[in-house]
mmCIF file of C-alpha atoms in Angstrom:
data_model
loop_
_atom_site.group_PDB
_atom_site.id
_atom_site.type_symbol
_atom_site.label_atom_id
_atom_site.label_comp_id
_atom_site.label_asym_id
_atom_site.label_seq_id
_atom_site.Cartn_x
_atom_site.Cartn_y
_atom_site.Cartn_z
ATOM 1 C CA UNK A 274 132.028 88.590 37.657
ATOM 2 C CA UNK A 275 132.656 85.555 39.854
ATOM 3 C CA UNK A 276 129.973 83.139 40.956
ATOM 4 C CA UNK A 277 129.986 84.394 44.549
ATOM 5 C CA UNK A 278 129.474 88.007 43.451
ATOM 6 C CA UNK A 279 126.797 87.075 40.930
ATOM 7 C CA UNK A 280 124.612 85.035 43.265
ATOM 8 C CA UNK A 281 125.076 87.494 46.117
ATOM 9 C CA UNK A 282 123.608 90.243 43.947
ATOM 10 C CA UNK A 283 120.856 87.988 42.593
ATOM 11 C CA UNK A 284 119.810 86.777 46.048
ATOM 12 C CA UNK A 285 119.901 90.308 47.470
ATOM 13 C CA UNK A 286 117.517 91.437 44.734
ATOM 14 C CA UNK A 287 114.942 88.787 45.573
ATOM 15 C CA UNK A 288 114.610 89.615 49.303
ATOM 16 C CA UNK A 289 112.024 92.268 50.092
ATOM 17 C CA UNK A 290 112.754 94.600 53.024
ATOM 18 C CA UNK A 291 109.521 93.590 54.731
ATOM 19 C CA UNK A 292 110.665 89.948 54.570
ATOM 20 C CA UNK A 293 113.460 90.766 56.999
ATOM 21 C CA UNK A 294 111.600 93.212 59.232
ATOM 22 C CA UNK A 295 112.772 96.408 57.529
ATOM 23 C CA UNK A 296 110.523 99.233 56.283
ATOM 24 C CA UNK A 297 109.886 99.100 52.534
ATOM 25 C CA UNK A 298 110.110 102.878 52.137
ATOM 26 C CA UNK A 299 109.562 104.882 48.975
ATOM 27 C CA UNK A 300 111.541 105.599 45.810
ATOM 28 C CA UNK A 301 112.889 102.084 45.387
ATOM 29 C CA UNK A 302 114.133 101.291 41.920
ATOM 30 C CA UNK A 303 114.066 97.559 42.711
ATOM 31 C CA UNK A 304 112.039 95.506 45.209
ATOM 32 C CA UNK A 305 115.073 93.844 46.811
ATOM 33 C CA UNK A 306 117.365 94.850 49.647
ATOM 34 C CA UNK A 307 119.662 97.802 49.243
ATOM 35 C CA UNK A 308 123.332 97.234 49.885
ATOM 36 C CA UNK A 309 123.035 99.427 52.969
ATOM 37 C CA UNK A 310 120.310 97.164 54.330
ATOM 38 C CA UNK A 311 122.279 93.981 53.702
ATOM 39 C CA UNK A 312 125.271 95.577 55.410
ATOM 40 C CA UNK A 313 123.094 96.424 58.420
ATOM 41 C CA UNK A 314 121.753 92.879 58.646
ATOM 42 C CA UNK A 315 125.185 91.275 58.424
ATOM 43 C CA UNK A 316 127.117 93.727 60.574
ATOM 44 C CA UNK A 317 129.664 94.803 57.943
ATOM 45 C CA UNK A 318 130.299 98.036 56.063
ATOM 46 C CA UNK A 319 128.466 98.989 52.891
ATOM 47 C CA UNK A 320 131.826 99.276 51.157
ATOM 48 C CA UNK A 321 132.572 95.649 51.944
ATOM 49 C CA UNK A 322 129.247 94.525 50.428
ATOM 50 C CA UNK A 323 130.090 96.556 47.303
ATOM 51 C CA UNK A 324 133.504 94.924 47.058
ATOM 52 C CA UNK A 325 131.985 91.456 47.465
ATOM 53 C CA UNK A 326 129.506 92.122 44.660
ATOM 54 C CA UNK A 327 132.267 93.434 42.419
ATOM 55 C CA UNK A 328 134.593 90.477 43.116
ATOM 56 C CA UNK A 329 137.100 92.842 44.720
ATOM 57 C CA UNK A 330 136.913 91.280 48.197
ATOM 58 C CA UNK A 331 138.464 87.826 48.483
ATOM 59 C CA UNK A 332 138.205 85.026 51.021
ATOM 60 C CA UNK A 333 135.165 86.023 53.102
ATOM 61 C CA UNK A 334 135.104 84.326 56.492
ATOM 62 C CA UNK A 335 132.757 81.508 57.447
ATOM 63 C CA UNK A 336 131.202 83.851 60.014
ATOM 64 C CA UNK A 337 130.391 86.410 57.322
ATOM 65 C CA UNK A 338 129.016 83.825 54.879
ATOM 66 C CA UNK A 339 126.802 82.480 57.666
ATOM 67 C CA UNK A 340 125.536 86.008 58.340
ATOM 68 C CA UNK A 341 124.876 86.565 54.622
ATOM 69 C CA UNK A 342 122.966 83.289 54.385
ATOM 70 C CA UNK A 343 120.844 84.294 57.343
ATOM 71 C CA UNK A 344 120.166 87.823 56.061
ATOM 72 C CA UNK A 345 119.288 86.576 52.570
ATOM 73 C CA UNK A 346 116.930 83.890 53.919
ATOM 74 C CA UNK A 347 118.798 81.080 52.129
ATOM 75 C CA UNK A 348 117.721 77.488 52.437
ATOM 76 C CA UNK A 349 120.250 74.794 53.313
ATOM 77 C CA UNK A 350 121.169 73.964 49.695
ATOM 78 C CA UNK A 351 121.704 77.658 48.873
ATOM 79 C CA UNK A 352 123.719 78.168 52.042
ATOM 80 C CA UNK A 353 125.968 75.247 51.150
ATOM 81 C CA UNK A 354 126.493 76.597 47.625
ATOM 82 C CA UNK A 355 127.416 80.024 49.002
ATOM 83 C CA UNK A 356 130.031 78.378 51.226
ATOM 84 C CA UNK A 357 131.485 76.407 48.315
ATOM 85 C CA UNK A 358 131.811 79.358 45.938
ATOM 86 C CA UNK A 359 133.384 81.358 48.773
ATOM 87 C CA UNK A 360 136.057 78.668 48.962
ATOM 88 C CA UNK A 361 134.924 77.441 52.369
ATOM 89 C CA UNK A 362 134.063 74.012 53.723
ATOM 90 C CA UNK A 363 130.332 73.400 54.035
ATOM 91 C CA UNK A 364 129.274 73.205 57.721
ATOM 92 C CA UNK A 365 129.302 69.571 58.789
ATOM 93 C CA UNK A 366 126.516 67.760 60.686
ATOM 94 C CA UNK A 367 128.830 67.626 63.706
ATOM 95 C CA UNK A 368 128.827 71.426 63.978
ATOM 96 C CA UNK A 369 126.190 73.563 65.686
ATOM 97 C CA UNK A 370 123.682 74.709 63.025
ATOM 98 C CA UNK A 371 123.630 78.484 62.628
ATOM 99 C CA UNK A 372 121.294 78.770 59.661
ATOM 100 C CA UNK A 373 117.991 80.096 60.991
ATOM 101 C CA UNK A 374 115.016 78.008 59.904
ATOM 102 C CA UNK A 375 112.283 79.671 57.790
ATOM 103 C CA UNK A 376 109.760 79.107 60.582
ATOM 104 C CA UNK A 377 111.936 80.929 63.111
ATOM 105 C CA UNK A 378 112.575 83.744 60.645
ATOM 106 C CA UNK A 379 108.841 84.243 60.071
ATOM 107 C CA UNK A 380 108.158 84.280 63.794
ATOM 108 C CA UNK A 381 110.719 87.016 64.416
ATOM 109 C CA UNK A 382 109.464 89.056 61.455
ATOM 110 C CA UNK A 383 105.817 88.822 62.518
ATOM 111 C CA UNK A 384 106.506 90.154 65.999
ATOM 112 C CA UNK A 385 107.989 93.351 64.643
ATOM 113 C CA UNK A 386 104.867 95.371 65.468
ATOM 114 C CA UNK A 387 103.938 93.848 68.821
ATOM 115 C CA UNK A 388 105.284 94.455 72.350
ATOM 116 C CA UNK A 389 107.107 91.121 72.265
ATOM 117 C CA UNK A 390 110.896 90.781 72.285
ATOM 118 C CA UNK A 391 111.798 87.688 70.304
ATOM 119 C CA UNK A 392 115.138 86.191 69.335
ATOM 120 C CA UNK A 393 116.637 82.966 68.012
ATOM 121 C CA UNK A 394 119.660 81.271 69.589
ATOM 122 C CA UNK A 395 121.797 78.347 68.478
ATOM 123 C CA UNK A 396 122.268 75.147 70.464
ATOM 124 C CA UNK A 397 125.124 76.823 72.382
ATOM 125 C CA UNK A 398 122.938 79.846 73.035
ATOM 126 C CA UNK A 399 124.532 82.223 70.577
ATOM 127 C CA UNK A 400 122.118 84.936 69.442
ATOM 128 C CA UNK A 401 121.645 84.768 65.646
ATOM 129 C CA UNK A 402 118.367 86.616 64.933
ATOM 130 C CA UNK A 403 116.307 89.231 66.803
ATOM 131 C CA UNK A 404 113.567 91.809 66.328
ATOM 132 C CA UNK A 405 113.901 95.590 66.923
ATOM 133 C CA UNK A 406 112.427 95.406 70.433
ATOM 134 C CA UNK A 407 115.100 92.910 71.470
ATOM 135 C CA UNK A 408 117.815 95.259 70.201
ATOM 136 C CA UNK A 409 116.244 98.213 72.020
ATOM 137 C CA UNK A 410 116.161 96.260 75.280
ATOM 138 C CA UNK A 411 119.668 94.804 75.215
ATOM 139 C CA UNK A 412 121.663 96.863 72.718
ATOM 140 C CA UNK A 413 122.187 96.237 69.018
ATOM 141 C CA UNK A 414 123.627 92.705 68.672
ATOM 142 C CA UNK A 415 124.945 93.481 65.166
ATOM 143 C CA UNK A 416 127.633 95.636 66.782
ATOM 144 C CA UNK A 417 128.754 92.809 69.089
ATOM 145 C CA UNK A 418 131.178 89.946 68.539
ATOM 146 C CA UNK A 419 129.967 86.356 68.418
ATOM 147 C CA UNK A 420 131.259 85.817 71.932
ATOM 148 C CA UNK A 421 129.411 88.882 73.206
ATOM 149 C CA UNK A 422 126.223 87.520 71.617
ATOM 150 C CA UNK A 423 126.532 84.272 73.579
ATOM 151 C CA UNK A 424 124.095 84.291 76.488
ATOM 152 C CA UNK A 425 126.153 81.971 78.698
ATOM 153 C CA UNK A 426 129.270 84.072 78.230
ATOM 154 C CA UNK A 427 127.461 87.319 78.957
ATOM 155 C CA UNK A 428 125.592 85.983 81.979
ATOM 156 C CA UNK A 429 128.648 84.535 83.696
ATOM 157 C CA UNK A 430 131.200 87.216 82.804
ATOM 158 C CA UNK A 431 129.501 90.578 82.160
ATOM 159 C CA UNK A 432 128.815 92.656 85.292
ATOM 160 C CA UNK A 433 126.957 95.249 83.201
ATOM 161 C CA UNK A 434 124.285 92.776 82.044
ATOM 162 C CA UNK A 435 120.856 94.389 81.962
ATOM 163 C CA UNK A 436 118.972 91.408 83.446
ATOM 164 C CA UNK A 437 118.325 90.347 87.042
ATOM 165 C CA UNK A 438 116.304 87.512 88.583
ATOM 166 C CA UNK A 439 115.131 86.683 92.047
ATOM 167 C CA UNK A 440 117.837 84.719 93.941
ATOM 168 C CA UNK A 441 116.015 81.403 93.386
ATOM 169 C CA UNK A 442 115.428 82.088 89.697
ATOM 170 C CA UNK A 443 119.035 83.205 89.247
ATOM 171 C CA UNK A 444 120.305 79.926 90.684
ATOM 172 C CA UNK A 445 118.051 77.889 88.403
ATOM 173 C CA UNK A 446 118.902 79.968 85.342
ATOM 174 C CA UNK A 447 122.645 79.542 85.857
ATOM 175 C CA UNK A 448 122.224 75.786 86.175
ATOM 176 C CA UNK A 449 120.058 75.762 83.048
ATOM 177 C CA UNK A 450 122.655 77.646 80.998
ATOM 178 C CA UNK A 451 125.407 75.242 82.024
ATOM 179 C CA UNK A 452 123.195 72.230 81.427
ATOM 180 C CA UNK A 453 122.117 73.482 78.013
ATOM 181 C CA UNK A 454 125.728 73.973 76.973
ATOM 182 C CA UNK A 455 126.747 70.505 78.195
ATOM 183 C CA UNK A 456 123.871 68.957 76.240
ATOM 184 C CA UNK A 457 125.055 70.731 73.092
ATOM 185 C CA UNK A 458 128.609 69.493 73.664
ATOM 186 C CA UNK A 459 127.296 65.931 73.587
ATOM 187 C CA UNK A 460 125.246 66.483 70.435
ATOM 188 C CA UNK A 461 127.927 68.318 68.451
ATOM 189 C CA UNK A 462 131.259 66.732 69.386
ATOM 190 C CA UNK A 463 133.040 67.994 66.258
ATOM 191 C CA UNK A 464 132.280 71.687 66.709
ATOM 192 C CA UNK A 465 135.462 73.474 67.874
ATOM 193 C CA UNK A 466 133.488 76.477 69.123
ATOM 194 C CA UNK A 467 132.056 74.483 72.043
ATOM 195 C CA UNK A 468 135.313 73.480 73.793
ATOM 196 C CA UNK A 469 136.677 76.954 73.024
ATOM 197 C CA UNK A 470 133.675 78.550 74.735
ATOM 198 C CA UNK A 471 133.812 76.156 77.679
ATOM 199 C CA UNK A 472 137.543 76.757 78.209
ATOM 200 C CA UNK A 473 136.935 80.504 78.202
ATOM 201 C CA UNK A 474 134.115 80.223 80.725
ATOM 202 C CA UNK A 475 136.077 77.884 82.995
ATOM 203 C CA UNK A 476 138.889 80.430 83.076
ATOM 204 C CA UNK A 477 136.708 83.527 83.435
ATOM 205 C CA UNK A 478 134.043 82.340 85.878
ATOM 206 C CA UNK A 479 134.601 80.236 89.024
ATOM 207 C CA UNK A 480 130.810 79.984 89.314
ATOM 208 C CA UNK A 481 130.552 78.446 85.845
ATOM 209 C CA UNK A 482 133.489 76.122 86.624
ATOM 210 C CA UNK A 483 131.802 74.859 89.790
ATOM 211 C CA UNK A 484 128.573 74.054 87.984
ATOM 212 C CA UNK A 485 130.330 72.543 84.968
ATOM 213 C CA UNK A 486 132.485 70.260 87.120
ATOM 214 C CA UNK A 487 129.352 69.115 88.959
ATOM 215 C CA UNK A 488 128.111 67.577 85.686
ATOM 216 C CA UNK A 489 125.010 69.745 85.330
ATOM 217 C CA UNK A 490 122.814 68.707 82.371
ATOM 218 C CA UNK A 491 119.500 70.248 81.404
ATOM 219 C CA UNK A 492 117.573 72.730 79.289
ATOM 220 C CA UNK A 493 116.399 76.285 79.741
ATOM 221 C CA UNK A 494 113.020 76.827 81.339
ATOM 222 C CA UNK A 495 110.459 79.607 81.558
ATOM 223 C CA UNK A 496 111.471 82.375 83.946
ATOM 224 C CA UNK A 497 110.596 85.899 85.048
ATOM 225 C CA UNK A 498 113.199 88.638 84.629
ATOM 226 C CA UNK A 499 113.664 92.316 85.295
ATOM 227 C CA UNK A 500 115.290 94.085 82.366
ATOM 228 C CA UNK A 501 117.029 97.369 83.202
ATOM 229 C CA UNK A 502 116.770 99.794 80.289
ATOM 230 C CA UNK A 503 118.098 103.315 79.848
ATOM 231 C CA UNK A 504 115.047 104.476 77.899
ATOM 232 C CA UNK A 505 112.083 103.447 80.089
ATOM 233 C CA UNK A 506 113.593 102.107 83.306
ATOM 234 C CA UNK A 507 112.985 98.622 84.697
ATOM 235 C CA UNK A 508 110.648 96.273 82.859
ATOM 236 C CA UNK A 509 109.413 92.981 84.334
ATOM 237 C CA UNK A 510 108.961 90.321 81.653
ATOM 238 C CA UNK A 511 108.047 86.669 81.406
ATOM 239 C CA UNK A 512 110.617 84.779 79.359
ATOM 240 C CA UNK A 513 109.430 81.698 77.484
ATOM 241 C CA UNK A 514 111.821 79.420 75.622
ATOM 242 C CA UNK A 515 110.925 77.001 72.850
ATOM 243 C CA UNK A 516 113.628 74.426 72.162
ATOM 244 C CA UNK A 517 114.072 71.183 70.286
ATOM 245 C CA UNK A 518 113.226 72.381 66.778
ATOM 246 C CA UNK A 519 115.359 71.936 63.657
ATOM 247 C CA UNK A 520 119.006 72.482 64.439
ATOM 248 C CA UNK A 521 118.303 72.503 68.192
ATOM 249 C CA UNK A 522 117.716 76.229 67.969
ATOM 250 C CA UNK A 523 115.896 78.040 70.759
ATOM 251 C CA UNK A 524 113.305 80.751 70.249
ATOM 252 C CA UNK A 525 113.047 83.123 73.203
ATOM 253 C CA UNK A 526 110.031 85.361 73.698
ATOM 254 C CA UNK A 527 109.745 88.068 76.342
ATOM 255 C CA UNK A 528 106.319 89.487 77.145
ATOM 256 C CA UNK A 529 104.624 91.453 79.908
ATOM 257 C CA UNK A 530 101.190 91.082 81.462
ATOM 258 C CA UNK A 531 98.486 92.433 79.111
ATOM 259 C CA UNK A 532 97.463 95.989 79.931
ATOM 260 C CA UNK A 533 100.228 96.416 82.492
ATOM 261 C CA UNK A 534 102.652 99.317 82.795
ATOM 262 C CA UNK A 535 105.406 96.898 81.789
ATOM 263 C CA UNK A 536 103.613 96.114 78.525
ATOM 264 C CA UNK A 537 103.307 99.841 77.812
ATOM 265 C CA UNK A 538 107.045 100.206 78.371
ATOM 266 C CA UNK A 539 107.710 97.345 75.954
ATOM 267 C CA UNK A 540 105.539 98.986 73.319
ATOM 268 C CA UNK A 541 107.426 102.261 73.710
ATOM 269 C CA UNK A 542 110.729 100.399 73.422
ATOM 270 C CA UNK A 543 109.425 98.697 70.280
ATOM 271 C CA UNK A 544 108.863 102.092 68.649
ATOM 272 C CA UNK A 545 112.288 103.277 69.781
ATOM 273 C CA UNK A 546 113.864 100.144 68.336
ATOM 274 C CA UNK A 547 112.248 100.622 64.924
ATOM 275 C CA UNK A 548 113.248 104.303 64.871
ATOM 276 C CA UNK A 549 116.852 103.368 65.643
ATOM 277 C CA UNK A 550 116.795 100.771 62.875
ATOM 278 C CA UNK A 551 115.540 103.343 60.365
ATOM 279 C CA UNK A 552 118.003 106.078 61.373
#
């Protein structure tokens, strides 16, 4: 068995389901994650996880190794080792960090049983971690491509987006997204994903192009949104963003006024999200 296969199995065995927001269940022969659960967390098939652990799958992509590191709760040294034994270059300091910090992971896990949608985004606003309520509100991100999980891309190009603002808030939010992306471009000049994303947005969205060419710089701010859901209808939420932590990652939390009808809808969506995760 190769080193990659061996440590993948060993690290899977040490992660408890409850550590990653999954139900522990009954009839477990070992305390660690099942292959099915790791596959769910990384967005690949169970068969592919089996082949990785049996050294039958070669040359995993950097995107997959990043997803495995995140799902297995690896620290930076472990993440780097996983990249090396996969035959990949270790992510450089000039690239946007995608390894979720332990603090951010704990925050997402702890809001599993509360009517709070919480998610973690990279410095270029790519969604990398979320709780079940977030998935119930916006669709399961594990079934989306990296580009589809990028908030700037979705907001400027996707007419089916489930979020609306007031006209004033929409204008500010669009400026904030552009400014946040420009700030990241200055901090991570060696990351090829940033110019690739910007080129795509310039081509796809005249609105983005106008704001980008105006030199907009800034960060995301607190806002109020209306989320349009199929399950419970419209839900008005307050969206708070916490930026500037390790790796310039942003934690986004969506809540509703305590005791309100909107909070009740969020709690119902939370239950729906957990049921979908368990099915």
